[in-house]
PDB file of N, CA and C in Angstrom:
ATOM      1  N   MET A   1     -51.723   6.850  16.527  1.00  0.00           N
ATOM      2  CA  MET A   1     -50.526   5.773  16.789  1.00  0.00           C
ATOM      3  C   MET A   1     -50.163   5.832  18.250  1.00  0.00           C
ATOM      4  N   LYS A   2     -49.802   4.521  18.678  1.00  0.00           N
ATOM      5  CA  LYS A   2     -49.509   4.484  20.095  1.00  0.00           C
ATOM      6  C   LYS A   2     -48.187   4.938  20.523  1.00  0.00           C
ATOM      7  N   SER A   3     -48.090   5.157  21.878  1.00  0.00           N
ATOM      8  CA  SER A   3     -46.944   5.658  22.479  1.00  0.00           C
ATOM      9  C   SER A   3     -45.635   5.071  22.166  1.00  0.00           C
ATOM     10  N   GLU A   4     -45.920   3.631  22.245  1.00  0.00           N
ATOM     11  CA  GLU A   4     -44.783   2.714  21.873  1.00  0.00           C
ATOM     12  C   GLU A   4     -44.255   2.884  20.344  1.00  0.00           C
ATOM     13  N   GLU A   5     -45.270   2.964  19.475  1.00  0.00           N
ATOM     14  CA  GLU A   5     -45.027   2.865  18.191  1.00  0.00           C
ATOM     15  C   GLU A   5     -44.203   4.329  17.826  1.00  0.00           C
ATOM     16  N   ILE A   6     -44.734   5.362  18.297  1.00  0.00           N
ATOM     17  CA  ILE A   6     -43.952   6.591  18.396  1.00  0.00           C
ATOM     18  C   ILE A   6     -42.660   6.701  18.511  1.00  0.00           C
ATOM     19  N   ILE A   7     -42.326   6.065  19.923  1.00  0.00           N
ATOM     20  CA  ILE A   7     -41.084   5.793  20.415  1.00  0.00           C
ATOM     21  C   ILE A   7     -40.186   5.024  19.547  1.00  0.00           C
ATOM     22  N   GLN A   8     -40.819   3.927  18.979  1.00  0.00           N
ATOM     23  CA  GLN A   8     -40.074   3.225  18.046  1.00  0.00           C
ATOM     24  C   GLN A   8     -39.558   3.908  16.967  1.00  0.00           C
ATOM     25  N   ASN A   9     -40.543   4.721  16.241  1.00  0.00           N
ATOM     26  CA  ASN A   9     -40.276   5.753  15.141  1.00  0.00           C
ATOM     27  C   ASN A   9     -39.106   6.642  15.531  1.00  0.00           C
ATOM     28  N   VAL A  10     -39.377   7.131  16.802  1.00  0.00           N
ATOM     29  CA  VAL A  10     -38.197   8.126  17.186  1.00  0.00           C
ATOM     30  C   VAL A  10     -36.881   7.636  17.328  1.00  0.00           C
ATOM     31  N   THR A  11     -36.750   6.400  17.673  1.00  0.00           N
ATOM     32  CA  THR A  11     -35.470   5.838  17.920  1.00  0.00           C
ATOM     33  C   THR A  11     -34.818   5.143  16.609  1.00  0.00           C
ATOM     34  N   GLU A  12     -35.629   5.290  15.511  1.00  0.00           N
ATOM     35  CA  GLU A  12     -34.964   4.857  14.155  1.00  0.00           C
ATOM     36  C   GLU A  12     -33.910   6.141  13.965  1.00  0.00           C
ATOM     37  N   GLU A  13     -32.743   5.603  13.272  1.00  0.00           N
ATOM     38  CA  GLU A  13     -31.779   6.639  13.069  1.00  0.00           C
ATOM     39  C   GLU A  13     -32.191   7.685  12.031  1.00  0.00           C
ATOM     40  N   LYS A  14     -32.249   8.959  12.456  1.00  0.00           N
ATOM     41  CA  LYS A  14     -32.681  10.011  11.487  1.00  0.00           C
ATOM     42  C   LYS A  14     -31.529  11.180  11.853  1.00  0.00           C
ATOM     43  N   LYS A  15     -31.435  12.141  10.598  1.00  0.00           N
ATOM     44  CA  LYS A  15     -30.639  13.266  10.917  1.00  0.00           C
ATOM     45  C   LYS A  15     -31.641  14.282  11.322  1.00  0.00           C
ATOM     46  N   ALA A  16     -30.871  15.330  11.926  1.00  0.00           N
ATOM     47  CA  ALA A  16     -31.594  16.438  12.355  1.00  0.00           C
ATOM     48  C   ALA A  16     -32.035  17.333  11.120  1.00  0.00           C
ATOM     49  N   VAL A  17     -33.185  17.623  11.310  1.00  0.00           N
ATOM     50  CA  VAL A  17     -33.815  18.572  10.255  1.00  0.00           C
ATOM     51  C   VAL A  17     -32.918  19.669   9.757  1.00  0.00           C
ATOM     52  N   GLU A  18     -32.395  20.330  10.862  1.00  0.00           N
ATOM     53  CA  GLU A  18     -31.330  21.490  10.602  1.00  0.00           C
ATOM     54  C   GLU A  18     -30.180  21.130  11.357  1.00  0.00           C
ATOM     55  N   PRO A  19     -29.089  20.886  10.885  1.00  0.00           N
ATOM     56  CA  PRO A  19     -27.969  20.343  11.410  1.00  0.00           C
ATOM     57  C   PRO A  19     -27.508  21.236  12.475  1.00  0.00           C
ATOM     58  N   ARG A  20     -26.978  20.651  13.468  1.00  0.00           N
ATOM     59  CA  ARG A  20     -26.350  21.523  14.700  1.00  0.00           C
ATOM     60  C   ARG A  20     -25.354  22.272  14.273  1.00  0.00           C
ATOM     61  N   THR A  21     -25.139  23.388  14.939  1.00  0.00           N
ATOM     62  CA  THR A  21     -24.080  24.381  14.804  1.00  0.00           C
ATOM     63  C   THR A  21     -22.912  23.710  15.753  1.00  0.00           C
ATOM     64  N   ASP A  22     -21.551  24.190  15.072  1.00  0.00           N
ATOM     65  CA  ASP A  22     -20.647  23.586  15.795  1.00  0.00           C
ATOM     66  C   ASP A  22     -20.792  23.966  17.199  1.00  0.00           C
ATOM     67  N   LYS A  23     -21.099  25.270  17.620  1.00  0.00           N
ATOM     68  CA  LYS A  23     -21.118  25.551  19.069  1.00  0.00           C
ATOM     69  C   LYS A  23     -22.248  24.720  19.652  1.00  0.00           C
ATOM     70  N   GLU A  24     -23.242  24.418  19.106  1.00  0.00           N
ATOM     71  CA  GLU A  24     -24.287  23.718  19.832  1.00  0.00           C
ATOM     72  C   GLU A  24     -23.853  22.200  20.048  1.00  0.00           C
ATOM     73  N   LYS A  25     -23.079  21.725  19.101  1.00  0.00           N
ATOM     74  CA  LYS A  25     -22.433  20.237  19.262  1.00  0.00           C
ATOM     75  C   LYS A  25     -21.491  20.439  20.360  1.00  0.00           C
ATOM     76  N   GLU A  26     -20.596  21.255  20.355  1.00  0.00           N
ATOM     77  CA  GLU A  26     -19.564  21.481  21.407  1.00  0.00           C
ATOM     78  C   GLU A  26     -20.274  21.648  22.907  1.00  0.00           C
ATOM     79  N   ARG A  27     -21.267  22.456  23.005  1.00  0.00           N
ATOM     80  CA  ARG A  27     -21.883  22.464  24.306  1.00  0.00           C
ATOM     81  C   ARG A  27     -22.386  21.189  24.726  1.00  0.00           C
ATOM     82  N   VAL A  28     -23.079  20.445  23.752  1.00  0.00           N
ATOM     83  CA  VAL A  28     -23.760  19.131  24.246  1.00  0.00           C
ATOM     84  C   VAL A  28     -22.583  18.275  24.614  1.00  0.00           C
ATOM     85  N   ILE A  29     -21.646  18.215  23.909  1.00  0.00           N
ATOM     86  CA  ILE A  29     -20.466  17.082  23.879  1.00  0.00           C
ATOM     87  C   ILE A  29     -19.733  17.493  25.189  1.00  0.00           C
ATOM     88  N   ASN A  30     -19.586  18.955  25.278  1.00  0.00           N
ATOM     89  CA  ASN A  30     -18.700  19.156  26.780  1.00  0.00           C
ATOM     90  C   ASN A  30     -19.662  18.808  27.874  1.00  0.00           C
ATOM     91  N   ARG A  31     -21.012  18.942  28.080  1.00  0.00           N
ATOM     92  CA  ARG A  31     -21.649  18.369  28.993  1.00  0.00           C
ATOM     93  C   ARG A  31     -21.750  16.966  29.135  1.00  0.00           C
ATOM     94  N   LEU A  32     -21.786  16.359  28.001  1.00  0.00           N
ATOM     95  CA  LEU A  32     -21.692  14.843  28.129  1.00  0.00           C
ATOM     96  C   LEU A  32     -20.414  14.361  28.736  1.00  0.00           C
ATOM     97  N   LYS A  33     -19.333  15.148  28.305  1.00  0.00           N
ATOM     98  CA  LYS A  33     -17.911  14.657  28.682  1.00  0.00           C
ATOM     99  C   LYS A  33     -17.796  14.855  30.364  1.00  0.00           C
ATOM    100  N   ARG A  34     -18.613  15.949  30.877  1.00  0.00           N
ATOM    101  CA  ARG A  34     -18.577  16.160  32.129  1.00  0.00           C
ATOM    102  C   ARG A  34     -19.275  15.085  32.935  1.00  0.00           C
ATOM    103  N   VAL A  35     -20.233  14.647  32.395  1.00  0.00           N
ATOM    104  CA  VAL A  35     -21.083  13.495  33.052  1.00  0.00           C
ATOM    105  C   VAL A  35     -20.182  12.284  32.934  1.00  0.00           C
ATOM    106  N   GLU A  36     -19.608  12.067  31.990  1.00  0.00           N
ATOM    107  CA  GLU A  36     -18.780  10.984  31.905  1.00  0.00           C
ATOM    108  C   GLU A  36     -17.838  10.828  32.746  1.00  0.00           C
ATOM    109  N   GLY A  37     -17.145  12.033  33.120  1.00  0.00           N
ATOM    110  CA  GLY A  37     -16.034  12.231  34.385  1.00  0.00           C
ATOM    111  C   GLY A  37     -16.615  11.848  35.605  1.00  0.00           C
ATOM    112  N   GLN A  38     -18.045  12.441  35.751  1.00  0.00           N
ATOM    113  CA  GLN A  38     -18.691  12.019  36.997  1.00  0.00           C
ATOM    114  C   GLN A  38     -19.119  10.682  37.192  1.00  0.00           C
ATOM    115  N   VAL A  39     -19.344   9.914  36.115  1.00  0.00           N
ATOM    116  CA  VAL A  39     -19.550   8.484  36.245  1.00  0.00           C
ATOM    117  C   VAL A  39     -18.279   7.851  36.648  1.00  0.00           C
ATOM    118  N   ARG A  40     -17.224   8.188  36.020  1.00  0.00           N
ATOM    119  CA  ARG A  40     -15.903   7.598  36.199  1.00  0.00           C
ATOM    120  C   ARG A  40     -15.570   7.980  37.808  1.00  0.00           C
ATOM    121  N   GLY A  41     -15.912   9.134  38.303  1.00  0.00           N
ATOM    122  CA  GLY A  41     -15.756   9.440  39.661  1.00  0.00           C
ATOM    123  C   GLY A  41     -16.486   8.574  40.499  1.00  0.00           C
ATOM    124  N   LEU A  42     -17.782   8.195  40.185  1.00  0.00           N
ATOM    125  CA  LEU A  42     -18.631   7.081  40.798  1.00  0.00           C
ATOM    126  C   LEU A  42     -18.015   5.831  40.871  1.00  0.00           C
ATOM    127  N   GLN A  43     -17.430   5.470  39.762  1.00  0.00           N
ATOM    128  CA  GLN A  43     -16.829   4.014  39.852  1.00  0.00           C
ATOM    129  C   GLN A  43     -15.818   3.994  40.657  1.00  0.00           C
ATOM    130  N   ASN A  44     -14.863   4.988  40.792  1.00  0.00           N
ATOM    131  CA  ASN A  44     -13.710   4.962  41.913  1.00  0.00           C
ATOM    132  C   ASN A  44     -14.226   5.137  43.185  1.00  0.00           C
ATOM    133  N   MET A  45     -15.567   5.727  43.491  1.00  0.00           N
ATOM    134  CA  MET A  45     -15.998   6.091  44.785  1.00  0.00           C
ATOM    135  C   MET A  45     -16.330   4.441  45.187  1.00  0.00           C
ATOM    136  N   VAL A  46     -17.043   3.642  44.592  1.00  0.00           N
ATOM    137  CA  VAL A  46     -17.332   2.300  44.636  1.00  0.00           C
ATOM    138  C   VAL A  46     -16.227   1.443  44.886  1.00  0.00           C
ATOM    139  N   GLU A  47     -15.357   1.472  43.979  1.00  0.00           N
ATOM    140  CA  GLU A  47     -13.930   0.878  44.186  1.00  0.00           C
ATOM    141  C   GLU A  47     -13.196   1.124  45.497  1.00  0.00           C
ATOM    142  N   ASN A  48     -13.355   2.271  46.030  1.00  0.00           N
ATOM    143  CA  ASN A  48     -12.595   2.639  46.980  1.00  0.00           C
ATOM    144  C   ASN A  48     -13.532   2.792  48.312  1.00  0.00           C
ATOM    145  N   ASP A  49     -14.675   1.892  48.232  1.00  0.00           N
ATOM    146  CA  ASP A  49     -15.609   1.683  49.339  1.00  0.00           C
ATOM    147  C   ASP A  49     -15.907   3.074  50.230  1.00  0.00           C
ATOM    148  N   ARG A  50     -16.414   4.054  49.310  1.00  0.00           N
ATOM    149  CA  ARG A  50     -16.820   5.271  49.862  1.00  0.00           C
ATOM    150  C   ARG A  50     -18.220   5.142  50.561  1.00  0.00           C
ATOM    151  N   TYR A  51     -18.397   6.123  51.432  1.00  0.00           N
ATOM    152  CA  TYR A  51     -19.558   6.105  52.113  1.00  0.00           C
ATOM    153  C   TYR A  51     -20.826   6.272  51.069  1.00  0.00           C
ATOM    154  N   CYS A  52     -21.734   5.343  51.637  1.00  0.00           N
ATOM    155  CA  CYS A  52     -22.971   5.333  50.577  1.00  0.00           C
ATOM    156  C   CYS A  52     -23.675   6.647  50.406  1.00  0.00           C
ATOM    157  N   MET A  53     -23.753   7.457  51.516  1.00  0.00           N
ATOM    158  CA  MET A  53     -24.425   8.588  51.062  1.00  0.00           C
ATOM    159  C   MET A  53     -23.570   9.597  50.021  1.00  0.00           C
ATOM    160  N   ASP A  54     -22.342   9.570  50.234  1.00  0.00           N
ATOM    161  CA  ASP A  54     -21.435  10.278  49.362  1.00  0.00           C
ATOM    162  C   ASP A  54     -21.889   9.662  47.699  1.00  0.00           C
ATOM    163  N   ILE A  55     -21.712   8.470  47.720  1.00  0.00           N
ATOM    164  CA  ILE A  55     -22.241   7.662  46.415  1.00  0.00           C
ATOM    165  C   ILE A  55     -23.533   8.282  45.782  1.00  0.00           C
ATOM    166  N   LEU A  56     -24.385   8.441  46.683  1.00  0.00           N
ATOM    167  CA  LEU A  56     -25.793   8.572  46.624  1.00  0.00           C
ATOM    168  C   LEU A  56     -25.930  10.164  45.881  1.00  0.00           C
ATOM    169  N   ILE A  57     -25.320  10.821  46.720  1.00  0.00           N
ATOM    170  CA  ILE A  57     -25.181  12.288  46.288  1.00  0.00           C
ATOM    171  C   ILE A  57     -24.660  12.587  45.010  1.00  0.00           C
ATOM    172  N   GLN A  58     -23.622  11.728  44.674  1.00  0.00           N
ATOM    173  CA  GLN A  58     -23.053  11.832  43.344  1.00  0.00           C
ATOM    174  C   GLN A  58     -23.882  11.478  42.358  1.00  0.00           C
ATOM    175  N   LEU A  59     -24.681  10.328  42.549  1.00  0.00           N
ATOM    176  CA  LEU A  59     -25.422   9.809  41.581  1.00  0.00           C
ATOM    177  C   LEU A  59     -26.536  10.712  41.317  1.00  0.00           C
ATOM    178  N   SER A  60     -27.028  11.351  42.211  1.00  0.00           N
ATOM    179  CA  SER A  60     -27.980  12.341  42.027  1.00  0.00           C
ATOM    180  C   SER A  60     -27.478  13.592  41.329  1.00  0.00           C
ATOM    181  N   ALA A  61     -26.271  14.013  41.299  1.00  0.00           N
ATOM    182  CA  ALA A  61     -25.667  15.043  40.388  1.00  0.00           C
ATOM    183  C   ALA A  61     -25.513  14.488  39.079  1.00  0.00           C
ATOM    184  N   VAL A  62     -25.294  13.409  38.840  1.00  0.00           N
ATOM    185  CA  VAL A  62     -25.099  12.816  37.536  1.00  0.00           C
ATOM    186  C   VAL A  62     -26.400  12.753  36.769  1.00  0.00           C
ATOM    187  N   GLN A  63     -27.513  12.322  37.493  1.00  0.00           N
ATOM    188  CA  GLN A  63     -28.787  12.300  36.919  1.00  0.00           C
ATOM    189  C   GLN A  63     -29.319  13.692  36.765  1.00  0.00           C
ATOM    190  N   SER A  64     -29.051  14.612  37.546  1.00  0.00           N
ATOM    191  CA  SER A  64     -29.315  16.076  37.207  1.00  0.00           C
ATOM    192  C   SER A  64     -28.750  16.634  36.089  1.00  0.00           C
ATOM    193  N   ALA A  65     -27.269  16.312  35.806  1.00  0.00           N
ATOM    194  CA  ALA A  65     -26.586  16.739  34.648  1.00  0.00           C
ATOM    195  C   ALA A  65     -27.227  16.230  33.642  1.00  0.00           C
ATOM    196  N   LEU A  66     -27.612  14.746  33.455  1.00  0.00           N
ATOM    197  CA  LEU A  66     -28.020  14.003  32.264  1.00  0.00           C
ATOM    198  C   LEU A  66     -29.391  14.736  31.891  1.00  0.00           C
ATOM    199  N   LYS A  67     -30.129  15.293  32.903  1.00  0.00           N
ATOM    200  CA  LYS A  67     -31.448  15.609  32.613  1.00  0.00           C
ATOM    201  C   LYS A  67     -31.464  17.141  31.921  1.00  0.00           C
ATOM    202  N   LYS A  68     -30.456  17.667  32.350  1.00  0.00           N
ATOM    203  CA  LYS A  68     -30.123  19.101  31.888  1.00  0.00           C
ATOM    204  C   LYS A  68     -29.507  18.778  30.431  1.00  0.00           C
ATOM    205  N   VAL A  69     -28.857  18.103  30.191  1.00  0.00           N
ATOM    206  CA  VAL A  69     -28.460  17.816  28.710  1.00  0.00           C
ATOM    207  C   VAL A  69     -29.830  17.554  27.915  1.00  0.00           C
ATOM    208  N   GLY A  70     -30.491  16.525  28.501  1.00  0.00           N
ATOM    209  CA  GLY A  70     -31.584  16.093  27.825  1.00  0.00           C
ATOM    210  C   GLY A  70     -32.643  17.357  27.364  1.00  0.00           C
ATOM    211  N   PHE A  71     -32.879  17.958  28.472  1.00  0.00           N
ATOM    212  CA  PHE A  71     -33.848  19.418  28.274  1.00  0.00           C
ATOM    213  C   PHE A  71     -33.125  20.400  27.155  1.00  0.00           C
ATOM    214  N   SER A  72     -31.816  20.411  27.156  1.00  0.00           N
ATOM    215  CA  SER A  72     -31.409  21.452  26.155  1.00  0.00           C
ATOM    216  C   SER A  72     -31.381  20.728  24.671  1.00  0.00           C
ATOM    217  N   VAL A  73     -31.361  19.498  24.467  1.00  0.00           N
ATOM    218  CA  VAL A  73     -31.772  18.715  23.306  1.00  0.00           C
ATOM    219  C   VAL A  73     -32.966  18.800  22.986  1.00  0.00           C
ATOM    220  N   MET A  74     -33.955  18.759  23.895  1.00  0.00           N
ATOM    221  CA  MET A  74     -35.437  18.798  23.643  1.00  0.00           C
ATOM    222  C   MET A  74     -35.760  20.277  23.271  1.00  0.00           C
ATOM    223  N   GLU A  75     -35.126  21.223  23.900  1.00  0.00           N
ATOM    224  CA  GLU A  75     -35.381  22.755  23.585  1.00  0.00           C
ATOM    225  C   GLU A  75     -35.018  22.812  22.004  1.00  0.00           C
ATOM    226  N   ARG A  76     -33.769  22.310  21.680  1.00  0.00           N
ATOM    227  CA  ARG A  76     -33.494  22.799  20.288  1.00  0.00           C
ATOM    228  C   ARG A  76     -34.329  22.023  19.462  1.00  0.00           C
ATOM    229  N   HIS A  77     -34.697  20.795  19.799  1.00  0.00           N
ATOM    230  CA  HIS A  77     -35.671  20.139  18.742  1.00  0.00           C
ATOM    231  C   HIS A  77     -36.973  20.950  18.874  1.00  0.00           C
ATOM    232  N   ALA A  78     -37.555  21.467  19.790  1.00  0.00           N
ATOM    233  CA  ALA A  78     -38.727  22.144  19.702  1.00  0.00           C
ATOM    234  C   ALA A  78     -38.527  23.508  18.784  1.00  0.00           C
ATOM    235  N   LYS A  79     -37.628  24.118  18.941  1.00  0.00           N
ATOM    236  CA  LYS A  79     -37.223  25.351  18.322  1.00  0.00           C
ATOM    237  C   LYS A  79     -36.736  25.101  16.767  1.00  0.00           C
ATOM    238  N   THR A  80     -36.156  23.949  16.351  1.00  0.00           N
ATOM    239  CA  THR A  80     -35.970  23.845  14.938  1.00  0.00           C
ATOM    240  C   THR A  80     -36.492  22.688  14.384  1.00  0.00           C
ATOM    241  N   CYS A  81     -36.374  21.463  14.805  1.00  0.00           N
ATOM    242  CA  CYS A  81     -37.104  20.307  14.058  1.00  0.00           C
ATOM    243  C   CYS A  81     -38.370  20.408  14.061  1.00  0.00           C
ATOM    244  N   MET A  82     -39.022  20.609  15.366  1.00  0.00           N
ATOM    245  CA  MET A  82     -40.532  20.831  15.310  1.00  0.00           C
ATOM    246  C   MET A  82     -41.060  21.759  14.459  1.00  0.00           C
ATOM    247  N   THR A  83     -40.486  23.008  14.566  1.00  0.00           N
ATOM    248  CA  THR A  83     -40.851  24.142  13.767  1.00  0.00           C
ATOM    249  C   THR A  83     -41.036  23.840  12.345  1.00  0.00           C
ATOM    250  N   HIS A  84     -39.926  23.218  11.863  1.00  0.00           N
ATOM    251  CA  HIS A  84     -39.784  22.872  10.385  1.00  0.00           C
ATOM    252  C   HIS A  84     -41.011  22.074   9.996  1.00  0.00           C
ATOM    253  N   SER A  85     -41.110  20.979  10.769  1.00  0.00           N
ATOM    254  CA  SER A  85     -42.125  19.767  10.689  1.00  0.00           C
ATOM    255  C   SER A  85     -43.544  20.400  10.704  1.00  0.00           C
ATOM    256  N   ILE A  86     -43.775  21.502  11.528  1.00  0.00           N
ATOM    257  CA  ILE A  86     -45.130  22.198  11.493  1.00  0.00           C
ATOM    258  C   ILE A  86     -45.400  22.957  10.338  1.00  0.00           C
ATOM    259  N   LYS A  87     -44.199  23.694   9.934  1.00  0.00           N
ATOM    260  CA  LYS A  87     -44.488  24.380   8.774  1.00  0.00           C
ATOM    261  C   LYS A  87     -44.794  23.639   7.534  1.00  0.00           C
ATOM    262  N   ASP A  88     -44.244  22.367   7.653  1.00  0.00           N
ATOM    263  CA  ASP A  88     -44.686  21.322   6.499  1.00  0.00           C
ATOM    264  C   ASP A  88     -45.907  20.557   6.531  1.00  0.00           C
ATOM    265  N   GLY A  89     -46.606  21.072   7.434  1.00  0.00           N
ATOM    266  CA  GLY A  89     -47.962  20.481   7.768  1.00  0.00           C
ATOM    267  C   GLY A  89     -47.892  19.167   8.532  1.00  0.00           C
ATOM    268  N   ASN A  90     -47.208  18.820   9.411  1.00  0.00           N
ATOM    269  CA  ASN A  90     -47.156  17.654  10.079  1.00  0.00           C
ATOM    270  C   ASN A  90     -47.203  18.017  11.685  1.00  0.00           C
ATOM    271  N   GLU A  91     -48.386  18.581  12.023  1.00  0.00           N
ATOM    272  CA  GLU A  91     -48.508  19.199  13.435  1.00  0.00           C
ATOM    273  C   GLU A  91     -48.829  17.897  14.300  1.00  0.00           C
ATOM    274  N   GLU A  92     -49.793  17.190  13.789  1.00  0.00           N
ATOM    275  CA  GLU A  92     -50.339  16.150  14.704  1.00  0.00           C
ATOM    276  C   GLU A  92     -49.133  15.270  14.992  1.00  0.00           C
ATOM    277  N   GLU A  93     -48.375  14.767  14.055  1.00  0.00           N
ATOM    278  CA  GLU A  93     -47.351  13.829  14.349  1.00  0.00           C
ATOM    279  C   GLU A  93     -46.307  14.497  15.041  1.00  0.00           C
ATOM    280  N   VAL A  94     -45.890  15.774  14.846  1.00  0.00           N
ATOM    281  CA  VAL A  94     -44.843  16.312  15.807  1.00  0.00           C
ATOM    282  C   VAL A  94     -45.312  16.390  17.294  1.00  0.00           C
ATOM    283  N   ILE A  95     -46.715  16.735  17.529  1.00  0.00           N
ATOM    284  CA  ILE A  95     -47.209  17.053  18.855  1.00  0.00           C
ATOM    285  C   ILE A  95     -47.181  15.385  19.513  1.00  0.00           C
ATOM    286  N   ASP A  96     -47.604  14.399  18.646  1.00  0.00           N
ATOM    287  CA  ASP A  96     -47.470  12.960  19.325  1.00  0.00           C
ATOM    288  C   ASP A  96     -46.276  12.607  19.557  1.00  0.00           C
ATOM    289  N   GLU A  97     -45.238  12.853  18.630  1.00  0.00           N
ATOM    290  CA  GLU A  97     -43.776  12.624  18.902  1.00  0.00           C
ATOM    291  C   GLU A  97     -43.168  13.215  20.047  1.00  0.00           C
ATOM    292  N   LEU A  98     -43.672  14.498  20.157  1.00  0.00           N
ATOM    293  CA  LEU A  98     -43.134  15.318  21.277  1.00  0.00           C
ATOM    294  C   LEU A  98     -43.805  14.675  22.838  1.00  0.00           C
ATOM    295  N   LEU A  99     -44.992  14.424  22.710  1.00  0.00           N
ATOM    296  CA  LEU A  99     -45.645  13.924  23.915  1.00  0.00           C
ATOM    297  C   LEU A  99     -45.085  12.466  24.242  1.00  0.00           C
ATOM    298  N   ALA A 100     -44.782  11.916  23.231  1.00  0.00           N
ATOM    299  CA  ALA A 100     -44.245  10.309  23.630  1.00  0.00           C
ATOM    300  C   ALA A 100     -42.818  10.597  24.156  1.00  0.00           C
ATOM    301  N   VAL A 101     -42.053  11.472  23.524  1.00  0.00           N
ATOM    302  CA  VAL A 101     -40.510  11.593  24.168  1.00  0.00           C
ATOM    303  C   VAL A 101     -40.732  12.012  25.611  1.00  0.00           C
ATOM    304  N   ILE A 102     -41.483  13.055  25.891  1.00  0.00           N
ATOM    305  CA  ILE A 102     -41.669  13.600  27.273  1.00  0.00           C
ATOM    306  C   ILE A 102     -42.084  12.661  28.033  1.00  0.00           C
ATOM    307  N   ASN A 103     -43.212  11.694  27.676  1.00  0.00           N
ATOM    308  CA  ASN A 103     -43.754  10.594  28.490  1.00  0.00           C
ATOM    309  C   ASN A 103     -42.189   9.783  28.778  1.00  0.00           C
ATOM    310  N   GLN A 104     -41.715   9.324  27.885  1.00  0.00           N
ATOM    311  CA  GLN A 104     -40.513   8.668  28.004  1.00  0.00           C
ATOM    312  C   GLN A 104     -39.318   9.127  29.045  1.00  0.00           C
ATOM    313  N   TYR A 105     -39.243  10.305  28.659  1.00  0.00           N
ATOM    314  CA  TYR A 105     -38.236  11.100  29.287  1.00  0.00           C
ATOM    315  C   TYR A 105     -38.468  11.442  30.919  1.00  0.00           C
ATOM    316  N   SER A 106     -39.796  11.184  31.233  1.00  0.00           N
ATOM    317  CA  SER A 106     -40.119  11.649  32.325  1.00  0.00           C
ATOM    318  C   SER A 106     -40.191  10.490  33.468  1.00  0.00           C
ATOM    319  N   LYS A 107     -39.938   9.238  32.890  1.00  0.00           N
ATOM    320  CA  LYS A 107     -39.971   8.004  33.651  1.00  0.00           C
ATOM    321  C   LYS A 107     -38.964   7.791  34.580  1.00  0.00           C
TER     322      LYS A 107
END
């Protein structure tokens, strides 16, 4: 299966194999809200004609924060969803999916 097909399959709306706990949801949502606040701060910086380097530094912080959220979601996926799929005998599909997501995520 080609990487594009795998990504298309991944982006179809699916439920988590193992539902996230309330604590897991809260942790991810809090991080995303923090990123949302940083993005709003960036908008204000642009509106207020802040120095370009200040904006770039803040942009870098937002990108870093989003990557951390992504890695935490990926870690949970590896520990739960992938583990269940491998136990069900879908090793090759799981590995292809993970590699496609990592490839997409690292762009």
